[in-house]
Short mmCIF file of C-alpha atoms in Angstrom, two decimals:
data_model
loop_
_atom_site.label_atom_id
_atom_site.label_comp_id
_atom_site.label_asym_id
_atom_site.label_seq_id
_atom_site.Cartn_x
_atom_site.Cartn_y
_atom_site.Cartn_z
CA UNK A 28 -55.88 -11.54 -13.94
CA UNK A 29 -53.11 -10.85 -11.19
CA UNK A 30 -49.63 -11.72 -12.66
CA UNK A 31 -48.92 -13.86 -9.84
CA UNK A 32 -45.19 -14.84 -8.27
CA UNK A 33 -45.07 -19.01 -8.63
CA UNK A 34 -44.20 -19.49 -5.05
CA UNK A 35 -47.85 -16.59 -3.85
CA UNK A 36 -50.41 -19.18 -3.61
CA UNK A 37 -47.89 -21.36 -1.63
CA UNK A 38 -46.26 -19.17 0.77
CA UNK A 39 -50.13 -18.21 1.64
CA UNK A 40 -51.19 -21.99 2.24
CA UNK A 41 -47.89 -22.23 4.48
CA UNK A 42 -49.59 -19.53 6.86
CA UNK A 43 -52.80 -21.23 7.43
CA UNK A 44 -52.67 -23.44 10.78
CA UNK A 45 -53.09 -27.18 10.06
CA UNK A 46 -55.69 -28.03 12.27
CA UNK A 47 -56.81 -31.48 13.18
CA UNK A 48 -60.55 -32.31 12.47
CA UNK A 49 -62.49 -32.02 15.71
CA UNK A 50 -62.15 -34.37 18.21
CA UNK A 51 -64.82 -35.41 20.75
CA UNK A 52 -64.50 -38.38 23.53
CA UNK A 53 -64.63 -41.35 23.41
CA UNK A 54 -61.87 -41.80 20.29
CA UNK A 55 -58.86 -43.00 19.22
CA UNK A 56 -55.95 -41.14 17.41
CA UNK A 57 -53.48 -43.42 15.41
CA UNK A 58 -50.42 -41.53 14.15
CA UNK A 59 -46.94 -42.60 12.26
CA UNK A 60 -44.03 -39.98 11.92
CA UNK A 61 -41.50 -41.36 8.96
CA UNK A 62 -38.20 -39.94 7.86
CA UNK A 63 -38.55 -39.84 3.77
CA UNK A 64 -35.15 -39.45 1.29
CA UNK A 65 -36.23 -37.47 -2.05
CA UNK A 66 -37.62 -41.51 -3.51
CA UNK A 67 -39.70 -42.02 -0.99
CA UNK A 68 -41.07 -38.58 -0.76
CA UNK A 69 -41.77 -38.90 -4.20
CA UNK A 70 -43.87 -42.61 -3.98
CA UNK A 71 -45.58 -41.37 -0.90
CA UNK A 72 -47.28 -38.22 -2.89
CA UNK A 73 -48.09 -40.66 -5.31
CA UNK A 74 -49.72 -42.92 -2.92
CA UNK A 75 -51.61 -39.39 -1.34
CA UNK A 76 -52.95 -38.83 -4.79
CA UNK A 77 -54.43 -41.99 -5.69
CA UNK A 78 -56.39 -41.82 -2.13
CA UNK A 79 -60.00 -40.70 -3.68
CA UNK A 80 -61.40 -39.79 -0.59
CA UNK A 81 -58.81 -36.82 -0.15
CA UNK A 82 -60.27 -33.55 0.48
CA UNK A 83 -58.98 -31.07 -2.10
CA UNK A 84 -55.58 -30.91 -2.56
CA UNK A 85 -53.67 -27.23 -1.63
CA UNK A 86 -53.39 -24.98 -4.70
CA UNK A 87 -49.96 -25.88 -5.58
CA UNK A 88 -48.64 -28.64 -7.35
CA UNK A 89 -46.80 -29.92 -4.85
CA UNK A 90 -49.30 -30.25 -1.55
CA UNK A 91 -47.78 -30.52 2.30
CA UNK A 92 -51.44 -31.17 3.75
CA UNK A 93 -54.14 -33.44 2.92
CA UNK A 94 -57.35 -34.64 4.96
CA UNK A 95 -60.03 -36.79 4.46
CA UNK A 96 -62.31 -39.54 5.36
CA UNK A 97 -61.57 -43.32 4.47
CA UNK A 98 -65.02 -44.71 6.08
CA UNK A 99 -67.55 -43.52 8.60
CA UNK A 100 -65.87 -42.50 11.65
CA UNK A 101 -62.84 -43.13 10.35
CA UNK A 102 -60.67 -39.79 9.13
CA UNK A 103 -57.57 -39.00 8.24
CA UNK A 104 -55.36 -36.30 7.84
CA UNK A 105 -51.24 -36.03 6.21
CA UNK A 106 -48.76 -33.19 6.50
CA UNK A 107 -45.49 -33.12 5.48
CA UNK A 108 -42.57 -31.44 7.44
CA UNK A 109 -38.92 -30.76 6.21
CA UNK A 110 -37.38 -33.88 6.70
CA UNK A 111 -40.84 -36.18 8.00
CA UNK A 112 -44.39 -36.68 7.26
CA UNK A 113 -47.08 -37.53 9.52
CA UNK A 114 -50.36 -39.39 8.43
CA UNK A 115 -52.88 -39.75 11.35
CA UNK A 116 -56.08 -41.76 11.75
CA UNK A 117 -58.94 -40.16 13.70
CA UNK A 118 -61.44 -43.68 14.59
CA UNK A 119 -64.67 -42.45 16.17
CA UNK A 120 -67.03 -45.28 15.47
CA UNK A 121 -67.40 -48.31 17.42
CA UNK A 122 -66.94 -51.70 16.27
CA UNK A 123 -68.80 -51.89 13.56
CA UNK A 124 -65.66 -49.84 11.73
CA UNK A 125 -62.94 -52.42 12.46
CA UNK A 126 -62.67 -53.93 9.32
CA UNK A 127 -62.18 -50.19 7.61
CA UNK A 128 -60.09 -49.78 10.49
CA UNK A 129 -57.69 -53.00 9.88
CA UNK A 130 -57.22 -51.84 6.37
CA UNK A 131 -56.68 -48.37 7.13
CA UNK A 132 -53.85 -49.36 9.52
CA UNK A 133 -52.52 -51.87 6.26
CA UNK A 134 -52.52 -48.86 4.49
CA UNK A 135 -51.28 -46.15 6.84
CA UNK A 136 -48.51 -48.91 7.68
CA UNK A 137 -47.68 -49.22 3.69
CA UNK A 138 -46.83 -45.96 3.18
CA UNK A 139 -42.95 -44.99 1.89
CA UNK A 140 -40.21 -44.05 4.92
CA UNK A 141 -38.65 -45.00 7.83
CA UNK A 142 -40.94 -44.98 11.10
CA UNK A 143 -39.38 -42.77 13.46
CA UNK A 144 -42.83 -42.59 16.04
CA UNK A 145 -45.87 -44.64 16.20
CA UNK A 146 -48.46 -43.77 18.96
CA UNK A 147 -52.01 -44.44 19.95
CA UNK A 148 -53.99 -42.51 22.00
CA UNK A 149 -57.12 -43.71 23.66
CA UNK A 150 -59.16 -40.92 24.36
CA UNK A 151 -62.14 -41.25 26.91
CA UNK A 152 -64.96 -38.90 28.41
CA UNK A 153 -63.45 -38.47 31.90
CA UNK A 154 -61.11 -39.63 34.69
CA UNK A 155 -63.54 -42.37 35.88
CA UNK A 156 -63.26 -43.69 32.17
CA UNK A 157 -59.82 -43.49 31.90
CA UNK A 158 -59.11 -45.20 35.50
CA UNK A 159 -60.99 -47.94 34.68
CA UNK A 160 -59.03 -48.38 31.21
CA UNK A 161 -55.75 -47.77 32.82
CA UNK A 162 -54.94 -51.94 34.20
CA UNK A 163 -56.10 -52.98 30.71
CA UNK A 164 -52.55 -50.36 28.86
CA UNK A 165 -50.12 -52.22 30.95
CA UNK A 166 -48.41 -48.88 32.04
CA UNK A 167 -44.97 -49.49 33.64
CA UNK A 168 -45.56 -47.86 37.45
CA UNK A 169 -42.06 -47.05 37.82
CA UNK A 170 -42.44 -44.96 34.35
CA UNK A 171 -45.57 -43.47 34.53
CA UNK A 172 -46.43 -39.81 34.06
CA UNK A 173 -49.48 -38.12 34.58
CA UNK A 174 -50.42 -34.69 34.83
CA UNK A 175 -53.29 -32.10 32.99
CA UNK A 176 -52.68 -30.15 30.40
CA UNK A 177 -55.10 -27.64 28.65
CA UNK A 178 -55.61 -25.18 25.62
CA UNK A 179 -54.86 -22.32 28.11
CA UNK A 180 -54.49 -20.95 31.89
CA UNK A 181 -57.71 -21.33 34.09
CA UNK A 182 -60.10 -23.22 31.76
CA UNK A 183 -60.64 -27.32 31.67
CA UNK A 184 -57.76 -29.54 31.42
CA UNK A 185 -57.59 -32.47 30.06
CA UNK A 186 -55.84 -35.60 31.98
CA UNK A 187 -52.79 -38.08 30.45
CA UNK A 188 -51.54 -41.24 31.57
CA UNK A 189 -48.19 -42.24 29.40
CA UNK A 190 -45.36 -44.59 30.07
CA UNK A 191 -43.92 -43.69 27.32
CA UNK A 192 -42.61 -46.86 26.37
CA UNK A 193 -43.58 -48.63 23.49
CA UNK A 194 -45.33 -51.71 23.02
CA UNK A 195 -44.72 -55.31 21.07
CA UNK A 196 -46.60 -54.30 18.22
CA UNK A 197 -44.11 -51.17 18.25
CA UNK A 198 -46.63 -48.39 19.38
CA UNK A 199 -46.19 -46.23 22.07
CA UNK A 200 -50.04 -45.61 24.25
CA UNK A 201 -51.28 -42.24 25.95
CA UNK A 202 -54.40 -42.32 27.38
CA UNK A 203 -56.34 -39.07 27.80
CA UNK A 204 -59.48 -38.10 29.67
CA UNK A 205 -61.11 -35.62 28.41
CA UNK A 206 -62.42 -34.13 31.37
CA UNK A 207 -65.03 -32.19 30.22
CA UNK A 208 -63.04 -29.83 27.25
CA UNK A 209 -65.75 -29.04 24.94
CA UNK A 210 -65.11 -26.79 21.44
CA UNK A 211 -64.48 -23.40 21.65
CA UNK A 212 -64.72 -20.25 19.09
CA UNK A 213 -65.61 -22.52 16.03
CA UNK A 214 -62.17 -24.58 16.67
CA UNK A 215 -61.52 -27.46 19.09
CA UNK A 216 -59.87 -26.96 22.47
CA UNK A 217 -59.61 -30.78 23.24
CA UNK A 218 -58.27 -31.03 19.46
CA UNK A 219 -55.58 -28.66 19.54
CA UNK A 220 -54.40 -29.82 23.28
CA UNK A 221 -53.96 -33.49 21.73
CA UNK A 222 -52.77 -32.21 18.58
CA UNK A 223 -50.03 -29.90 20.41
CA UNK A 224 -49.49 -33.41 23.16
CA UNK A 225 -48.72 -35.53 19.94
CA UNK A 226 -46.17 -32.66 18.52
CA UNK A 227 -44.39 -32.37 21.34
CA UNK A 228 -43.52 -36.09 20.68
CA UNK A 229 -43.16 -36.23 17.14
CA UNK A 230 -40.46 -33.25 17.41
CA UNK A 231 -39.11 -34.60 20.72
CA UNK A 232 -37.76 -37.75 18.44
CA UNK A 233 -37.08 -35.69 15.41
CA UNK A 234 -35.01 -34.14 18.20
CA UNK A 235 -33.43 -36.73 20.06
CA UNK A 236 -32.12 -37.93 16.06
CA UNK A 237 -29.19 -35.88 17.20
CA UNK A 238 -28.07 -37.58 19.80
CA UNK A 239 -26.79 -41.24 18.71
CA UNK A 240 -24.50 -38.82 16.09
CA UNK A 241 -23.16 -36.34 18.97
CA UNK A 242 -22.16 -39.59 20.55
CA UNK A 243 -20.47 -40.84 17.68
CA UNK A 244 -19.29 -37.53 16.93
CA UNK A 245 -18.06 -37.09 20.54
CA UNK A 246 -15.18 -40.38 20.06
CA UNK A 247 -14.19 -38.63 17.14
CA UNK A 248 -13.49 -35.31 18.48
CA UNK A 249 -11.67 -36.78 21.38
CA UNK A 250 -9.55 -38.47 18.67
CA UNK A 251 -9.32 -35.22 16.78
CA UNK A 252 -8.17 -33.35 19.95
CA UNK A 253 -5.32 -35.81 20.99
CA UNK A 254 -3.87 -35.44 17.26
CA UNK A 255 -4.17 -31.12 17.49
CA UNK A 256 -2.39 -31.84 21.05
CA UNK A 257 0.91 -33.67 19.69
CA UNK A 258 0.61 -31.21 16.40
CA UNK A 259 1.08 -28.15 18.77
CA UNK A 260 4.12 -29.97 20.87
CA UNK A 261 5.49 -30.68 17.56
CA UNK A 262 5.33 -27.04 16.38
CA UNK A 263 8.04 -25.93 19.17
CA UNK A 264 10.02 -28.74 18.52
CA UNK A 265 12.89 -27.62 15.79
CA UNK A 266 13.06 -30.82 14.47
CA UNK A 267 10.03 -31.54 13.29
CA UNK A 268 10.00 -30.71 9.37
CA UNK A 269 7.52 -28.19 8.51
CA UNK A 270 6.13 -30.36 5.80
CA UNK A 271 5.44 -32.98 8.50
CA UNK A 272 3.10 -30.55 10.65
CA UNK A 273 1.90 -29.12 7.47
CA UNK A 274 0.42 -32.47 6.72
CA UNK A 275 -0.59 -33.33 10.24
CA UNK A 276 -2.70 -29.68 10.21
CA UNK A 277 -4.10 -30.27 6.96
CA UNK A 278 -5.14 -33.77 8.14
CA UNK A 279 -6.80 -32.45 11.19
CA UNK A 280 -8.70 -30.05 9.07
CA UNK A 281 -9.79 -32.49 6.77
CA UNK A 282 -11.02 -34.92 9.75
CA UNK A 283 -13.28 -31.79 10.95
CA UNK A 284 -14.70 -30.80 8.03
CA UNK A 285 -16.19 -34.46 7.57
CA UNK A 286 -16.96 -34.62 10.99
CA UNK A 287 -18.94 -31.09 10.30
CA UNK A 288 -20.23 -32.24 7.16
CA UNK A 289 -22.00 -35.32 8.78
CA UNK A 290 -23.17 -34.18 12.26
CA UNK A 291 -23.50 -30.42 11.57
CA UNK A 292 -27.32 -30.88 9.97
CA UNK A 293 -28.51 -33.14 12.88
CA UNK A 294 -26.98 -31.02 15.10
CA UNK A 295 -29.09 -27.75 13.68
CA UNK A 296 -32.33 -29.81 13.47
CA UNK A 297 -31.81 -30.83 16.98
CA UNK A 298 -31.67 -27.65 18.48
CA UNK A 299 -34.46 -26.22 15.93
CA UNK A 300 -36.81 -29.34 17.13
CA UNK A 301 -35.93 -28.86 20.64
CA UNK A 302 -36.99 -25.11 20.62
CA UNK A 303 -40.14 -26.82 19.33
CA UNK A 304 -40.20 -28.89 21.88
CA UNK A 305 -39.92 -26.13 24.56
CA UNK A 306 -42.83 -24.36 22.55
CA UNK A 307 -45.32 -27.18 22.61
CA UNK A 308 -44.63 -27.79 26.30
CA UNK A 309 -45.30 -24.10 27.15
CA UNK A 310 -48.38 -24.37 25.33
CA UNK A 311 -49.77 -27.46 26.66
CA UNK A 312 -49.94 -25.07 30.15
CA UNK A 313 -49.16 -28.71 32.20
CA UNK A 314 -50.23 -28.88 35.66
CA UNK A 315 -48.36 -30.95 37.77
CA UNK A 316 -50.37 -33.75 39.87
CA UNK A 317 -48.64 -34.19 43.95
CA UNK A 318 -46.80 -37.28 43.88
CA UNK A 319 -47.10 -38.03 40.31
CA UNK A 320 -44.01 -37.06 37.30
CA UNK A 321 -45.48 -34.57 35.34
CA UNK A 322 -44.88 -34.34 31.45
CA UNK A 323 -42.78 -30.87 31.91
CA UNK A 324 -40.36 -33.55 34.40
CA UNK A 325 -40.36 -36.24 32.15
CA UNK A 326 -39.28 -34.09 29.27
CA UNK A 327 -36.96 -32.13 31.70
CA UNK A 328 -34.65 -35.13 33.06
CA UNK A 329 -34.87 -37.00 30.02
CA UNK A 330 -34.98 -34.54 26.99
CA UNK A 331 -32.99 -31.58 27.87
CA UNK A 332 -30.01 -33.45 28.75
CA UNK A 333 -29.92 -35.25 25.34
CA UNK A 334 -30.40 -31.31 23.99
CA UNK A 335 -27.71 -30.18 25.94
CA UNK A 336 -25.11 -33.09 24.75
CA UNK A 337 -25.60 -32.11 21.29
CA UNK A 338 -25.24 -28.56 21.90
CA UNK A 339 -22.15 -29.18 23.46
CA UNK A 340 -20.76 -31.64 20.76
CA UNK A 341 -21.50 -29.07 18.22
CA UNK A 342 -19.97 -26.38 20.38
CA UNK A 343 -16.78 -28.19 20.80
CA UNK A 344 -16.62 -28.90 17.56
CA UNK A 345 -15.91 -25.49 16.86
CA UNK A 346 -13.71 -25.08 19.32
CA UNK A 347 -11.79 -27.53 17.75
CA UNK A 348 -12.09 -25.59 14.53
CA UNK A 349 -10.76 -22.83 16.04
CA UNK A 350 -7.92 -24.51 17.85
CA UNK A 351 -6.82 -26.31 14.24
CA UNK A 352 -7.03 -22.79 12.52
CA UNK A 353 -4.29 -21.33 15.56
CA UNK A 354 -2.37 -23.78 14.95
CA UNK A 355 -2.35 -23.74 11.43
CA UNK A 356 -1.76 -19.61 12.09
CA UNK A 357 1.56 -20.63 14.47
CA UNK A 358 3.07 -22.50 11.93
CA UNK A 359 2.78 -20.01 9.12
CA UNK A 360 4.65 -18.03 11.43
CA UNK A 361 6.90 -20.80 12.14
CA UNK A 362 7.39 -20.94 8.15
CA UNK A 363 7.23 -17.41 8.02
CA UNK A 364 10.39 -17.04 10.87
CA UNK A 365 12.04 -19.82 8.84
CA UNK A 366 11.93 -18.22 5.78
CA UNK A 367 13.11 -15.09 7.05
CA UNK A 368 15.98 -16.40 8.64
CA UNK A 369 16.79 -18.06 5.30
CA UNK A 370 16.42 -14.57 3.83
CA UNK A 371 18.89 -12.68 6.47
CA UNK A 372 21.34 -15.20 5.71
CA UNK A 373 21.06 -15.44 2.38
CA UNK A 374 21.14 -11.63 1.84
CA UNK A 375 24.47 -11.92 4.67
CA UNK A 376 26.42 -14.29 2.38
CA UNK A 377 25.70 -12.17 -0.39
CA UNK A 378 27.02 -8.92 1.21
CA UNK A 379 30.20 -11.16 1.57
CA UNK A 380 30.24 -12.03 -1.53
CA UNK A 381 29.83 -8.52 -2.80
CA UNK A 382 32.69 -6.97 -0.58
CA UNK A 383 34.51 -9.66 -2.08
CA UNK A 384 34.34 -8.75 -5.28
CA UNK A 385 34.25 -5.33 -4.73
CA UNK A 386 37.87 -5.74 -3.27
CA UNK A 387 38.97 -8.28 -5.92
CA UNK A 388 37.93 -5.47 -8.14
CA UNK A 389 40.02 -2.91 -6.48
CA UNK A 390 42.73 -5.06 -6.44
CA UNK A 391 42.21 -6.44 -10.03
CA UNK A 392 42.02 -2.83 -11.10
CA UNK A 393 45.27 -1.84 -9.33
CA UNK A 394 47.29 -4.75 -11.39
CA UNK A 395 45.72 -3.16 -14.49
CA UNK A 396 47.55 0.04 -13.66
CA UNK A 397 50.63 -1.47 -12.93
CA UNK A 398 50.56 -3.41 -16.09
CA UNK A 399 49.28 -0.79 -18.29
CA UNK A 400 52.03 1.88 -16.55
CA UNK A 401 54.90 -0.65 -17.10
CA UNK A 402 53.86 -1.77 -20.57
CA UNK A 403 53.46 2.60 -21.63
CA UNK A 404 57.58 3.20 -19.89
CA UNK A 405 58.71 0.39 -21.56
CA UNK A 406 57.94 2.12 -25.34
CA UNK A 407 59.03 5.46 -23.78
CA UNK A 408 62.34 3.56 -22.90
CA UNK A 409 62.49 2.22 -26.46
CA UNK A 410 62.02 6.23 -27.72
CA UNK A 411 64.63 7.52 -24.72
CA UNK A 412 66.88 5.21 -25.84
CA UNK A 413 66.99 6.28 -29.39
CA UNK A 414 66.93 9.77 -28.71
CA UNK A 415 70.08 9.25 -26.20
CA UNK A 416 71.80 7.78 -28.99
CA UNK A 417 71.56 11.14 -31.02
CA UNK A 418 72.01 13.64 -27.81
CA UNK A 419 74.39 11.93 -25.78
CA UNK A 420 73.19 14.82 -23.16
CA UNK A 421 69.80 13.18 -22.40
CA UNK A 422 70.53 10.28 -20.17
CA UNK A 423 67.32 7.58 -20.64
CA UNK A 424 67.39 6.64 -17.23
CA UNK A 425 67.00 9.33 -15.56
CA UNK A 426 64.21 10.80 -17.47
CA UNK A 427 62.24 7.55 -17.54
CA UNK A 428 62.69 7.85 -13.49
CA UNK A 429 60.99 11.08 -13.72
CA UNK A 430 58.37 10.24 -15.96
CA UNK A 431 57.47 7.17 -14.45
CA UNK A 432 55.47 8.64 -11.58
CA UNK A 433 53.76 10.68 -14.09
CA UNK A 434 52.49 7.80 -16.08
CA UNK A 435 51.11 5.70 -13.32
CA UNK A 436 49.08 8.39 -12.31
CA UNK A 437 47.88 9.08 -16.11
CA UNK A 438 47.25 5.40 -16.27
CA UNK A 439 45.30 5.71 -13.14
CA UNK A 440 43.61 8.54 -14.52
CA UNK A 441 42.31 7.61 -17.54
CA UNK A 442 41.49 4.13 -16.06
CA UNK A 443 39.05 5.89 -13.80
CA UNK A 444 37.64 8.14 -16.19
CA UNK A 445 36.79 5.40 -18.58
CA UNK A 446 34.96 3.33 -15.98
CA UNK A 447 33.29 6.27 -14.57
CA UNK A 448 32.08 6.60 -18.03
CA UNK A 449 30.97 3.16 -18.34
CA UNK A 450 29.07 2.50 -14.63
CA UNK A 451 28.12 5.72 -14.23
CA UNK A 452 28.99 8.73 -11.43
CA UNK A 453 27.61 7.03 -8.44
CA UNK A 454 29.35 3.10 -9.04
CA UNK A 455 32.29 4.70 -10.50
CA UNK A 456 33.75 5.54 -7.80
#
């Protein structure tokens, strides 16, 4: 037994093509495309469980694909996709399956999620077929597109008719003429053409999700960009308190991080669907009828534009990010300059303050002298005095003159000795 990685036997399935069953004219395809949250995706694998006529499930407990048949001539196949699941009904039979039918659309309709595409298409043998059917669909003229598409360059193509609009019962209709596309190397060219046709319009309104938020998204950015506007005019203007534009920044930042936080994951599956979208039309190899809007127009003047407003919304939302961030970088240095200054002046006043001192010091220091000299003559006075009294010769006054140079600069002396002593050589001085 292979000690096997948990994830093998799924990452394998992932790489096998899901395939619709094979398709032959005259039929019908019937498919829904839901958006499920984590409860419904939950309910609706319950629901895929308890169908008994599932073909075997994938081998991993969680399956994405399951197909199967609910009556004669009446299949079925379900996938599930990142955000979506699609469950489509393949009706071959004639009338004799329209009860089956009726409760396989109760069914189909039951299932958990929000429909985000419902389509029929009415496939028939050839264009004769399908112009005959084509009063009976109700196709708007003004809307209609037509054109052939096929499995690849230079073989059969099949024909569509599509208004794309959808109806009262809130299905949208192709109608495809199978023109004579037969199977192919054990697979189905007419299949996979349909197949590819019907997932070019499940992602192209997976895709077009984006759009109704890049709207939204764009008011709010316009809002966004008026407040960065006045918070830049208000970073040259002195009065403004940096605590102000602090909070203003620190606003705006907060305003596009929620904006981010609930556009920026349409905004990737938008342009991940769309390059989808672009694949699937390359694929379907469309050939344009003369006089007629062709499926690679429709999806040009309609699609592309919606593509291109959310790529811009999410590119200008960035912008904006950027802009907020040099803002929030000019008034650091604003704060930065400030705070300097503050600093300079600061260190200023206390350079006063310490030539102040320094000179009250000085001058402090000469008193000391002073005092200290007169306090030392006055005892020698008291010891001239007595020794004038017993040698009448020595005259008191006239020696204390003498010495009284001599003791200031003793006093001095010592005085500068003794602080040398006590702040050292260098502050000594």
């Amino acid at each position: 037994m292979l000690n096997e990685h948990e994830l093998r036997r799924m990452v394998v399935s992932e790489m096998h093509l899901r395939r619709w069953p094979l398709v032959r004219a005259p039929a019908s395809i019937v498919q829904f495309v839901r958006l499920l949250d984590p409860a419904d995706r939950e309910e609706e694998l319950v629901a895929m469980r308890a169908l008994p006529s599932a073909g075997p499930m994938e081998p991993c407990s969680r399956p994405r694909h399951l197909s199967g048949t609910l009556a004669p001539g009446l299949a079925f196949t379900w996938e599930r996709h990142s955000e979506a699941s699609t469950t489509t009904l393949f009706v071959t039979g004639g009338a004799a399956i329209r009860p089956a039918l009726t409760d396989a659309l109760a069914w189909a309709g039951s299932l958990p999620g929000k429909v985000i595409r419902a389509s029929r298409v009415q496939l028939v043998e050839d264009e004769a077929a399908a112009l005959a059917l084509l009063p009976e669909l109700g196709f708007a003229a003004d809307d209609l597109v037509t054109c052939y598409i096929g499995d690849a360059p230079g073989e059969r193509q099949a024909r569509i008719w599509s208004d794309f609009r959808l109806r009262e019962d809130g299905f949208g209709v192709i109608l495809a003429a199978a023109c004579g596309m037969a199977p192919i190397g054990g697979g189905g060219a007419l299949s996979r053409t349909v197949q590819r046709l019907q997932e070019l319009g499940n992602y192209r309104n997976l895709a077009l999700l984006g759009l109704p938020v890049a709207r939204e998204g764009w008011r709010a950015l316009d809002r966004i960009e008026a407040m960065l506007g006045e918070t830049n005019r208000a970073v040259a203007r002195p009065e403004v308190t940096d605590d102000d534009l602090l909070e203003d920044v620190t606003r705006l930042s907060m305003e596009l991080v929620a904006q981010a936080s609930a556009s920026d994951f349409r905004m990737s599956a938008t342009a991940a669907y769309a390059t989808i979208v672009e694949e699937r039309l390359a694929e379907l190899n469309i050939a344009a009828i003369p006089g007629q809007v062709s499926l690679a127009d429709f999806t040009q003047r309609r699609f592309l534009p919606a593509v291109r407003t959310c790529a811009a919304h999410r590119r200008r939302a960035e912008q904006l990010s950027q802009r907020t961030s040099q803002a929030l970088a000019l008034l650091r240095v604003r704060i930065e300059t400030r705070i300097e200054n503050q600093n300079g002046l600061l260190l200023a006043s206390m350079e006063r303050s310490a030539s102040r001192q320094l000179r009250l010091q000085q001058l402090v220091e000469g008193l000391s002298v002073v005092a200290v000299s007169y306090y030392a003559l006055g005892l020698i006075a008291k010891v001239l005095e007595g020794v004038e009294e017993l040698a009448p010769r020595i005259h008191a006054h006239v020696a204390m003159a003498a010495l009284a140079p001599l003791v200031l600069a003793g006093v001095w002396l010592a005085i500068h000795r003794m602080k040398r002593r006590i702040l050292g050589p260098e502050e000594g001085k």
